[in-house]
Short mmCIF file of C-alpha atoms and ligand atoms in Angstrom, two decimals:
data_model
loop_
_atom_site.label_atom_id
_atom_site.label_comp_id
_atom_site.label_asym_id
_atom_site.label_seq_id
_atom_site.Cartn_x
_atom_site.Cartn_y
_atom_site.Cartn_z
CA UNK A 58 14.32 41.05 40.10
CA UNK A 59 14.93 40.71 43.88
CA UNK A 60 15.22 37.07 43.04
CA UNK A 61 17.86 37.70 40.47
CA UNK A 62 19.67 39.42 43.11
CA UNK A 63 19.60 36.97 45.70
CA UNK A 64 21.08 34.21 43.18
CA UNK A 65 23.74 36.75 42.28
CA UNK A 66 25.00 36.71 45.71
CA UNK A 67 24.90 33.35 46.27
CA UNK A 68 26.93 32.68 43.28
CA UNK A 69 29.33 35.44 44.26
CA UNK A 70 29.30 33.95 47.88
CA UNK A 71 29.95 30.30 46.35
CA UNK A 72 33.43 32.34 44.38
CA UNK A 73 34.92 33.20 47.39
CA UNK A 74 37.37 31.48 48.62
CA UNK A 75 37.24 30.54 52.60
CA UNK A 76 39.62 31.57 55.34
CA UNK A 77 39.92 28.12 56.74
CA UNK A 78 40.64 26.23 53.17
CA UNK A 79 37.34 24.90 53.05
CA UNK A 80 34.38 24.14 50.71
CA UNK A 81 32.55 27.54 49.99
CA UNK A 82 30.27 28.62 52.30
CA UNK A 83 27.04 28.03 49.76
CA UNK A 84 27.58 24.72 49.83
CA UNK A 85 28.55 24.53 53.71
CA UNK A 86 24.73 25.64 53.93
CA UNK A 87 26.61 29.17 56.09
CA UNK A 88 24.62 31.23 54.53
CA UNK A 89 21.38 32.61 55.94
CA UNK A 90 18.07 33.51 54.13
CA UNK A 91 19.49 36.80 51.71
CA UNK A 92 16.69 39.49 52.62
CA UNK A 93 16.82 42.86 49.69
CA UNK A 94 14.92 45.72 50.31
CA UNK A 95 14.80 49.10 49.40
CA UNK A 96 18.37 48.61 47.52
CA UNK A 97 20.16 46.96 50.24
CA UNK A 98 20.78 43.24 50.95
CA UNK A 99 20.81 41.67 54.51
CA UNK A 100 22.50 38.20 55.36
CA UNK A 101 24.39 36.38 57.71
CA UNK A 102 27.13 33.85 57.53
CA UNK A 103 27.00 31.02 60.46
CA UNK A 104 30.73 30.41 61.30
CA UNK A 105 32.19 27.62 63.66
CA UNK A 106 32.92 30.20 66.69
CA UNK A 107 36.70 28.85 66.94
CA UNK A 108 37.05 30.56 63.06
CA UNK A 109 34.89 33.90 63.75
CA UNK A 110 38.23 35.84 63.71
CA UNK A 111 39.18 34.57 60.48
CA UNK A 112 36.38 34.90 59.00
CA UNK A 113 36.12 38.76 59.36
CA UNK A 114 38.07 40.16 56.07
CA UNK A 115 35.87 37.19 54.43
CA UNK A 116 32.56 39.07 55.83
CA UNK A 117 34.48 42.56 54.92
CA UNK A 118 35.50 41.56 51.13
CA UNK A 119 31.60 39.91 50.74
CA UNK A 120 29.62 43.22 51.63
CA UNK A 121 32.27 45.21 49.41
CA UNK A 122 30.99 42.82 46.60
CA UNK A 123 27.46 42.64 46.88
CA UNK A 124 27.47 46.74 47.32
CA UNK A 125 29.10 46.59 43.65
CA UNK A 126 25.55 45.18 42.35
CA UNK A 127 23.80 46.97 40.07
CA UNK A 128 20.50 47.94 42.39
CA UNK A 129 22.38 47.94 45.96
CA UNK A 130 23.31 50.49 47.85
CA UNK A 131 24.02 49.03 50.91
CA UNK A 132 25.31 45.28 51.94
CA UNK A 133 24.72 44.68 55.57
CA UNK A 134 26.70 40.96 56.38
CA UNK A 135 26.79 39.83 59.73
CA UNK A 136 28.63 36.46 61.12
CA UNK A 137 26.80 34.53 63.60
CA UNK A 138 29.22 32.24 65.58
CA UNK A 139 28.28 28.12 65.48
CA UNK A 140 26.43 26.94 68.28
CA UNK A 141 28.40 24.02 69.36
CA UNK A 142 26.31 21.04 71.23
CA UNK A 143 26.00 21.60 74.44
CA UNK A 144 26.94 25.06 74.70
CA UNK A 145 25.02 27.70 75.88
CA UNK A 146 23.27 30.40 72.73
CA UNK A 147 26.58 32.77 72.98
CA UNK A 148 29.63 30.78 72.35
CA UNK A 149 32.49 31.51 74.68
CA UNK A 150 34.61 34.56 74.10
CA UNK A 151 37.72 33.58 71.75
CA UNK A 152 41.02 33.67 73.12
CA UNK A 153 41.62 36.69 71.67
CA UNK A 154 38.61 38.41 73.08
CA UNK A 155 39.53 37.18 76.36
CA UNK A 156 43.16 38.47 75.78
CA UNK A 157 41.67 42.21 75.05
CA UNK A 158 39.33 42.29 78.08
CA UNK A 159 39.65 45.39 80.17
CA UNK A 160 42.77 44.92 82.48
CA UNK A 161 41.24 44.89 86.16
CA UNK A 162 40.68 47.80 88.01
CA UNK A 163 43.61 48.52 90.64
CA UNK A 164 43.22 47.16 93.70
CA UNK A 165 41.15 49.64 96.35
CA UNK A 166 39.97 51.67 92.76
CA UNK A 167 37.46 54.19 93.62
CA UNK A 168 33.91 52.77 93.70
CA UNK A 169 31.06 54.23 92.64
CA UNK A 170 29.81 56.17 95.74
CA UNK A 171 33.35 57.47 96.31
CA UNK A 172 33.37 59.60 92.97
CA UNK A 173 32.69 62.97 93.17
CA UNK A 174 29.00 64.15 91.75
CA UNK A 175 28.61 66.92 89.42
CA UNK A 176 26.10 69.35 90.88
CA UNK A 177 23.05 70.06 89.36
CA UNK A 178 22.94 66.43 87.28
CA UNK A 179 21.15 63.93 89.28
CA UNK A 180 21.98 60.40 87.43
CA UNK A 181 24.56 60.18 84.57
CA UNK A 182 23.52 56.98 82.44
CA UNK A 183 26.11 55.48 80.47
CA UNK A 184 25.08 54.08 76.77
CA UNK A 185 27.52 51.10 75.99
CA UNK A 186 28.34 48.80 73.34
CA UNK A 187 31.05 46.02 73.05
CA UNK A 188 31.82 47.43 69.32
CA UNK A 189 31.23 49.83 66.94
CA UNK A 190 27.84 49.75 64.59
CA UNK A 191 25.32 48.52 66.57
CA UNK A 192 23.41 51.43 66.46
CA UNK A 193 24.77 52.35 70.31
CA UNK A 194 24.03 56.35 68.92
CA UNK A 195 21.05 55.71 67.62
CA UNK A 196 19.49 54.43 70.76
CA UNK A 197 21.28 56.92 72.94
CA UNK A 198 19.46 59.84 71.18
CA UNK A 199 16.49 57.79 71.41
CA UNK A 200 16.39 56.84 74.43
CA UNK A 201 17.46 60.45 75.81
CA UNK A 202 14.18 61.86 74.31
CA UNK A 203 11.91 58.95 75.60
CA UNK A 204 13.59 60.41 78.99
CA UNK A 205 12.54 63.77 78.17
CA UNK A 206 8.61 62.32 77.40
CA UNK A 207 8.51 60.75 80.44
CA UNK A 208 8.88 64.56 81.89
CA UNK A 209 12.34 64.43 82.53
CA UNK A 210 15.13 66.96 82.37
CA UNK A 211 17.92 65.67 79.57
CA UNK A 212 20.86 65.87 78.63
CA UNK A 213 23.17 64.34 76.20
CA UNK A 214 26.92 63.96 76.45
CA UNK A 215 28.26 62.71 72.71
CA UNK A 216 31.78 61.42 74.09
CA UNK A 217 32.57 59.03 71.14
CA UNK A 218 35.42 59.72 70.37
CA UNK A 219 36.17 57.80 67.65
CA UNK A 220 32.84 58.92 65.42
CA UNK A 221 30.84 62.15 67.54
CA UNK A 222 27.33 61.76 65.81
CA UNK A 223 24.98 63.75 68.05
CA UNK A 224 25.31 67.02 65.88
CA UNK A 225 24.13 65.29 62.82
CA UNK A 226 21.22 63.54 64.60
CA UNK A 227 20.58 66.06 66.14
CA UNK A 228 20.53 68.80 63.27
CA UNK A 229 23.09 70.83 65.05
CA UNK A 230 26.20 70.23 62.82
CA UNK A 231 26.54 74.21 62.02
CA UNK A 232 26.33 74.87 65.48
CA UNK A 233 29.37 75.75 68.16
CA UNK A 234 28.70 76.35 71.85
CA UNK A 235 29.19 79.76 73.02
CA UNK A 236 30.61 80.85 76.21
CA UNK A 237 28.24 81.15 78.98
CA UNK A 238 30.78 83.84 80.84
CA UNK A 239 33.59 82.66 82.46
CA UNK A 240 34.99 78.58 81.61
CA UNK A 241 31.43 77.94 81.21
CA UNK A 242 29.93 77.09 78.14
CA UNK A 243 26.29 76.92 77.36
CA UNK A 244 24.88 73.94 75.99
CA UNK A 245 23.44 73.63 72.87
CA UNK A 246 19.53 72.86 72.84
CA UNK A 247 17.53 70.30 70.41
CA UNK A 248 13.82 69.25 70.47
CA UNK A 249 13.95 70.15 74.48
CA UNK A 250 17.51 68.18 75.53
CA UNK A 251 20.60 69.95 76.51
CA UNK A 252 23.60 68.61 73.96
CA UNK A 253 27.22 68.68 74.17
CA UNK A 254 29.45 66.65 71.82
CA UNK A 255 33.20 66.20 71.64
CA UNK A 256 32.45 66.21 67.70
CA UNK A 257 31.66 70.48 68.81
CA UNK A 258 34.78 71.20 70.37
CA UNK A 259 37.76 69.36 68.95
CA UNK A 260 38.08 67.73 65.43
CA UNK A 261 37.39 63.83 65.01
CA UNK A 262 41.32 63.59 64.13
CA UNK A 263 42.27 65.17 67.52
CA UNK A 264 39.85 63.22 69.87
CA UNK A 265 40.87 59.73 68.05
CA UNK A 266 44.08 60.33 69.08
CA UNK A 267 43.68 60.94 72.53
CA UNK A 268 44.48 58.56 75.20
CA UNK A 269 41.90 57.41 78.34
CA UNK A 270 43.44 60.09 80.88
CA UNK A 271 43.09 63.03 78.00
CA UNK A 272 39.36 62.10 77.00
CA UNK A 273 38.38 61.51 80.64
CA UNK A 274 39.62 65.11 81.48
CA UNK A 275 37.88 66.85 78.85
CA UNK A 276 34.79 64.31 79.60
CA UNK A 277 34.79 65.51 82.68
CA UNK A 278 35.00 69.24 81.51
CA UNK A 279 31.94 68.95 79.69
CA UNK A 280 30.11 67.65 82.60
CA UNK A 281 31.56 70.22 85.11
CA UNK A 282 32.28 73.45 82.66
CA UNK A 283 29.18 73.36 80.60
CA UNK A 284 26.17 75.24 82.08
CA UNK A 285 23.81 72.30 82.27
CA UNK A 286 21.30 74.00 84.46
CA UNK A 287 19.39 71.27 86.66
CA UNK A 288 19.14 67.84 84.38
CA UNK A 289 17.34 64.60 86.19
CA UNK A 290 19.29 62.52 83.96
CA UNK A 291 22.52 63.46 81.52
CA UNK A 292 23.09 60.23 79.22
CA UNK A 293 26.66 59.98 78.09
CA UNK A 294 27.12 58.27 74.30
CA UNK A 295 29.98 56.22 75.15
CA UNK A 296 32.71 55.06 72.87
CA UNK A 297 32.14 51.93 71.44
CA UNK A 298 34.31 48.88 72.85
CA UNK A 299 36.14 47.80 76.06
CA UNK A 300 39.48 48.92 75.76
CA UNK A 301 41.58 51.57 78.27
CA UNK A 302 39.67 54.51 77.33
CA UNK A 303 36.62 53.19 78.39
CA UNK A 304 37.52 51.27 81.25
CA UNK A 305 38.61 55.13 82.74
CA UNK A 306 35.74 56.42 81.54
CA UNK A 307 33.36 53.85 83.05
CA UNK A 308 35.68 53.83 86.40
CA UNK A 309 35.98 57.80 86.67
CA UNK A 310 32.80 59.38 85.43
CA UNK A 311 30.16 59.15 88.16
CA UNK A 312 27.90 56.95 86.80
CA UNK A 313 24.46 55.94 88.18
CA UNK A 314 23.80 53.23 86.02
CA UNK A 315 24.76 52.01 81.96
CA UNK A 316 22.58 50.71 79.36
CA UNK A 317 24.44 48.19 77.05
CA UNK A 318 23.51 48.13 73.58
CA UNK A 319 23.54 44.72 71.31
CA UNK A 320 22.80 43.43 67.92
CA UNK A 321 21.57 39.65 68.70
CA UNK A 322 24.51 37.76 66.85
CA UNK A 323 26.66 35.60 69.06
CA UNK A 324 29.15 37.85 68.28
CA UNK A 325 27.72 41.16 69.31
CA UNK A 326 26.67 39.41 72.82
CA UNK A 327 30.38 38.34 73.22
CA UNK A 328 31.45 42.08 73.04
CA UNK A 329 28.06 42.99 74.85
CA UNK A 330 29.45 40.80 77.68
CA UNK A 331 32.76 42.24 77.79
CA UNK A 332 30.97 45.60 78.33
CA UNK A 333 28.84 43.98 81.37
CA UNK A 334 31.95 42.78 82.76
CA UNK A 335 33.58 46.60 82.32
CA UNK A 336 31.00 48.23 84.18
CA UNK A 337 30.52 45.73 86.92
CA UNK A 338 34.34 45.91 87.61
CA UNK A 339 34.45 49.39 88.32
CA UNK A 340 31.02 49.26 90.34
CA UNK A 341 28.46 50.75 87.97
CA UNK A 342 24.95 49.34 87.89
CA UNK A 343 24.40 47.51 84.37
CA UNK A 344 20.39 48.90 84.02
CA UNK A 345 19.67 46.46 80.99
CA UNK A 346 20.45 45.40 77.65
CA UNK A 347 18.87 46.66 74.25
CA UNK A 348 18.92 44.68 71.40
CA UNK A 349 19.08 46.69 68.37
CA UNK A 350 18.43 45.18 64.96
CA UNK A 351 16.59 42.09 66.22
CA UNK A 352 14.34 41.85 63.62
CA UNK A 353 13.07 42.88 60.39
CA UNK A 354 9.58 43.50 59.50
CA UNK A 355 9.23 43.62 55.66
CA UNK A 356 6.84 46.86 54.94
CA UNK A 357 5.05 45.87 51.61
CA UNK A 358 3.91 41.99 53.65
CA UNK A 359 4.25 42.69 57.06
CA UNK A 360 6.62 39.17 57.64
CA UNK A 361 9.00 39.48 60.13
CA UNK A 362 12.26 38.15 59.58
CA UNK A 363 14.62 37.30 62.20
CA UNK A 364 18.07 37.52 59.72
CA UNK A 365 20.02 37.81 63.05
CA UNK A 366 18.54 35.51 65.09
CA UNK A 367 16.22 37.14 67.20
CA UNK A 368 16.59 37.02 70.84
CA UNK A 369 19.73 36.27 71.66
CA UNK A 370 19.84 39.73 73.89
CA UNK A 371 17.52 39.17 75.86
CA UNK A 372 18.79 35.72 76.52
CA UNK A 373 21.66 36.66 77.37
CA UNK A 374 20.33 39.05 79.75
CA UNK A 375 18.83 36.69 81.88
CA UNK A 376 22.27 35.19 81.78
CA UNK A 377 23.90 37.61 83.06
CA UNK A 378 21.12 38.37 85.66
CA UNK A 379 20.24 41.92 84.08
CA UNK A 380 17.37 43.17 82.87
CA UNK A 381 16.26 43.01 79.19
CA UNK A 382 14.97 46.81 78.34
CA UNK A 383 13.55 45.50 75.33
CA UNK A 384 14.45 44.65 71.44
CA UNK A 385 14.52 47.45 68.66
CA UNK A 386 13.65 45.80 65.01
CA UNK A 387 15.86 47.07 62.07
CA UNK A 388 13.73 49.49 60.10
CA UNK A 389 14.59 51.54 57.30
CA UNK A 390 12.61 54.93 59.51
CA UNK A 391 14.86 54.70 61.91
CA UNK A 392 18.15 55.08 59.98
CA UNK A 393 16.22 57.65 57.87
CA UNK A 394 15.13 59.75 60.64
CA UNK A 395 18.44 59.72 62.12
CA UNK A 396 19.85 60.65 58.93
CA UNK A 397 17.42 63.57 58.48
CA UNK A 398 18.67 64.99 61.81
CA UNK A 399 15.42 64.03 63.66
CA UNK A 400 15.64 60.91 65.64
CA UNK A 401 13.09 58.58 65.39
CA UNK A 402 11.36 59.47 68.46
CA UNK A 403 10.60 62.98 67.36
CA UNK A 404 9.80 62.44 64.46
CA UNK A 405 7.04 59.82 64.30
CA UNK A 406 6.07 60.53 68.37
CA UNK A 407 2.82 58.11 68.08
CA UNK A 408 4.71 55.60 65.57
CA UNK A 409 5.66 52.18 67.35
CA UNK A 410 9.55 52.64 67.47
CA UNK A 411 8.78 55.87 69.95
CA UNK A 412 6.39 53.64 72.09
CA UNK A 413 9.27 51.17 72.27
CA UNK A 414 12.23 53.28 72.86
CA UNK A 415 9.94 55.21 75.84
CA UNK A 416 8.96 51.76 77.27
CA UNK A 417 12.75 51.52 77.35
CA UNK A 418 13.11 54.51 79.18
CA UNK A 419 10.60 53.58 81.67
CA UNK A 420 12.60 50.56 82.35
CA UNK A 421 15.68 52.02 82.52
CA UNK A 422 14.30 54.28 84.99
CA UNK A 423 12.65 51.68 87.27
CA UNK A 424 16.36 50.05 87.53
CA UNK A 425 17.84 53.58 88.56
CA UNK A 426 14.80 54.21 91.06
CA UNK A 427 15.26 50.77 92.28
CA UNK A 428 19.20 51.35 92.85
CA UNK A 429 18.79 54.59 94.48
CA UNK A 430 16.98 52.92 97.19
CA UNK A 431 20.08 50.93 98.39
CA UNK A 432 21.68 54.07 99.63
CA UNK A 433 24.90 52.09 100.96
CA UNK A 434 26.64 50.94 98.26
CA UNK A 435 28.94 48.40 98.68
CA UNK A 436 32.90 49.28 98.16
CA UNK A 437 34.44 46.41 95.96
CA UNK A 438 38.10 45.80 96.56
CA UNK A 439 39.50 44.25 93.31
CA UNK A 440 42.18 41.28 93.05
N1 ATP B 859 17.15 49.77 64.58
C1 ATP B 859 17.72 50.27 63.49
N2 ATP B 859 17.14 50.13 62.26
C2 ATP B 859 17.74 50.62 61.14
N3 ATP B 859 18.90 51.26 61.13
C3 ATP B 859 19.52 51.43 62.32
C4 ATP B 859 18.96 50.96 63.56
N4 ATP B 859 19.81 51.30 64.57
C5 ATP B 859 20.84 51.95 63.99
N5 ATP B 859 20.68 52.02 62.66
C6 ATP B 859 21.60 52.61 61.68
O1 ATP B 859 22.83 51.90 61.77
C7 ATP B 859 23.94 52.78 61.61
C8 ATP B 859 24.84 52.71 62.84
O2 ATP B 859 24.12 53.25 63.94
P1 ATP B 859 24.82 54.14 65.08
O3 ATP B 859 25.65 55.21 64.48
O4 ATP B 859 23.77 54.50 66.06
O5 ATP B 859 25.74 53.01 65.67
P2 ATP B 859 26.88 53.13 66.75
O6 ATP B 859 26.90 51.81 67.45
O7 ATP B 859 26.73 54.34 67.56
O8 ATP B 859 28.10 53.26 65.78
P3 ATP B 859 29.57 53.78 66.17
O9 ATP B 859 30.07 52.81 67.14
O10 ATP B 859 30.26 53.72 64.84
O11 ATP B 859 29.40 55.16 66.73
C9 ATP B 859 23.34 54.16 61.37
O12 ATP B 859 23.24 54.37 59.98
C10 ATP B 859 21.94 54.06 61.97
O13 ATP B 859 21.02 54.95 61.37
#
């Protein structure tokens, strides 16, 4: 049956036509091993990196067919840009990538120790990701309540903007913050973290609209109005991508440190670098990179599969000189915990995802002990 499937995709794959006029991408040998489980299908498509653009609505149109198939639910399709010889794992960032980088930070911009703390918080941790989807939410939540195991005091700050999902994985979708007297509002409070979400005050429609100045104002209303009480670490689930709105965010929020999340295609790392290059423009530590998805582990055999390509994360970390906080396989628990309103994490506490995600925290941590100790920081003037 599964077998069936597979060949259905290829032949549906060798139909399509290709975005740069050539032969289809069966028979250019583009497409990966086609792993189906549990009604949804898993591939990737190996594109020379000059074509990745073009090759988008082709990656768009295949998951929207395979997702027709009788027996799948779900068509994951991922492009993985061509390594060309010679070139380093990630290939360079197109042209167009390199157009859309953040615009630098003005000359003499604040840095980091110049912007004012919020009382009561003691390190706001930024959760990054160059673009949307690669589970950037998921390992926010995560990673806030491997915080909270290591015996911290959490908080979470959902300021996506474009999608708020802490209420639903958090179970709190019913729920609105009441007043705490006064501006303040009181916090809302799952499995022993402090929540606030944009998704709680303002509708989805409202907060997409808003520009980097509006979002940063009510961001920093939720830090500074919301009764908190004393947190050792608030993690903030950042927008995904590098555009103005971030850039303010990244340059006006206080932050202590930002954890950048990745998928390991070349493509996710050229967006993952984009982020590194936000945050170290505007002065905020880069504490390490996650790389979500980075492998699949088939339950009913136990063989991993490495459909993305494993490891390209971590390499990447080394390239950048930041630390790797470790590599998150894709399992079918995770999204269905998250789903269920219980992240991962609290739900399966002794389960090997939790141990992961907490070893995450731990090293997370070190890198914001470790920064704390260079109490001078040094003011960057930008060109
Ligand atoms: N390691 C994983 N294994 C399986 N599913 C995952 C994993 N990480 C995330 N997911 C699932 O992938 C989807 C996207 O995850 P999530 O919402 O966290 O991504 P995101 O980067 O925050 O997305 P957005 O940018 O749209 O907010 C969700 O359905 C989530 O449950």
């Amino acid at each position: 049956m599964t077998d069936d499937i597979k060949t259905t995709i290829r032949s549906i794959l060798a139909d399509m036509k290709t975005p740069d006029g050539g032969a289809d991408v069966v028979s250019r040998k583009m497409v990966s091993d086609i792993f189906v489980a549990d009604g949804k299908a898993f591939f990737s498509l190996t594109v020379p990196a000059k074509d990745a653009e073009a090759f988008e609505p082709f990656r768009v149109e295949a998951e929207r067919y395979v997702e027709q198939l009788d027996g799948i639910t779900k068509a994951m399709v991922a492009l993985t840009a061509e390594k060309q010889a010679g070139q380093p794992s990630a290939a360079p960032a197109p042209i167009e990538a390199r157009r859309q980088s953040p615009p630098p930070a003005p000359r003499g911009a604040p840095a980091r120790a110049t912007k004012p703390g919020i009382p009561n918080i003691d390190k706001i941790v930024a959760v990054a990701s160059g673009k949307g989807g690669v589970g950037k939410s998921t390992t926010a939540v995560n990673l806030a309540l491997g915080f909270r195991d290591l015996g911290l005091k959490v908080g979470i700050l959902d300021a996506d903007i474009y999608g708020p999902s802490m209420p639903r994985l958090l179970s709190l979708t019913d729920r609105k913050p009441e007043s705490a007297g006064g501006r303040l509002l009181k916090p809302l409070e799952a499995y022993g973290i402090k929540v606030m979400s944009i998704g709680l005050l303002v509708s989805e429609e409202t907060a997409m609209v808003w520009r980097g100045p509006m979002v940063v104002s009510a961001l920093n209303q939720m830090m500074r109005e919301v009764e908190w009480g004393h947190l050792d670490i608030l993690v903030v689930d950042m927008p995904p991508g590098t555009g103005d709105a971030q850039l303010t965010m990244a340059q006006q929020v206080p932050l202590a440190g930002a954890v950048i999340v990745s998928t390991p295609q070349d493509l996710s790392l050229i967006d993952a670098r984009r982020g590194i290059t936000m945050f170290r423009k505007v002065d905020v530590p880069i504490l390490g990179i996650v790389e979500n998805m980075s492998y699949f582990i088939a339950p009913d055999t136990g063989t991993r599969y490495e459909i993305f390509g494993h490891g390209g994360a971590e390499a990447e970390a080394a390239k950048q000189d930041v630390p790797f906080l470790g590599a998150m396989p894709l399992d079918m628990h995770i999204r269905v915990r998250s789903d269920e309103g219980v992240p991962i994490v609290q739900a399966e506490p002794d389960g090997p995802h939790a141990e992961l995600y907490r070893d995450m925290a731990a090293r997370a941590l070190a890198g914001l002990e470790k920064d704390t100790q260079h109490t001078t920081s040094p003011t960057i003037v930008f060109d």
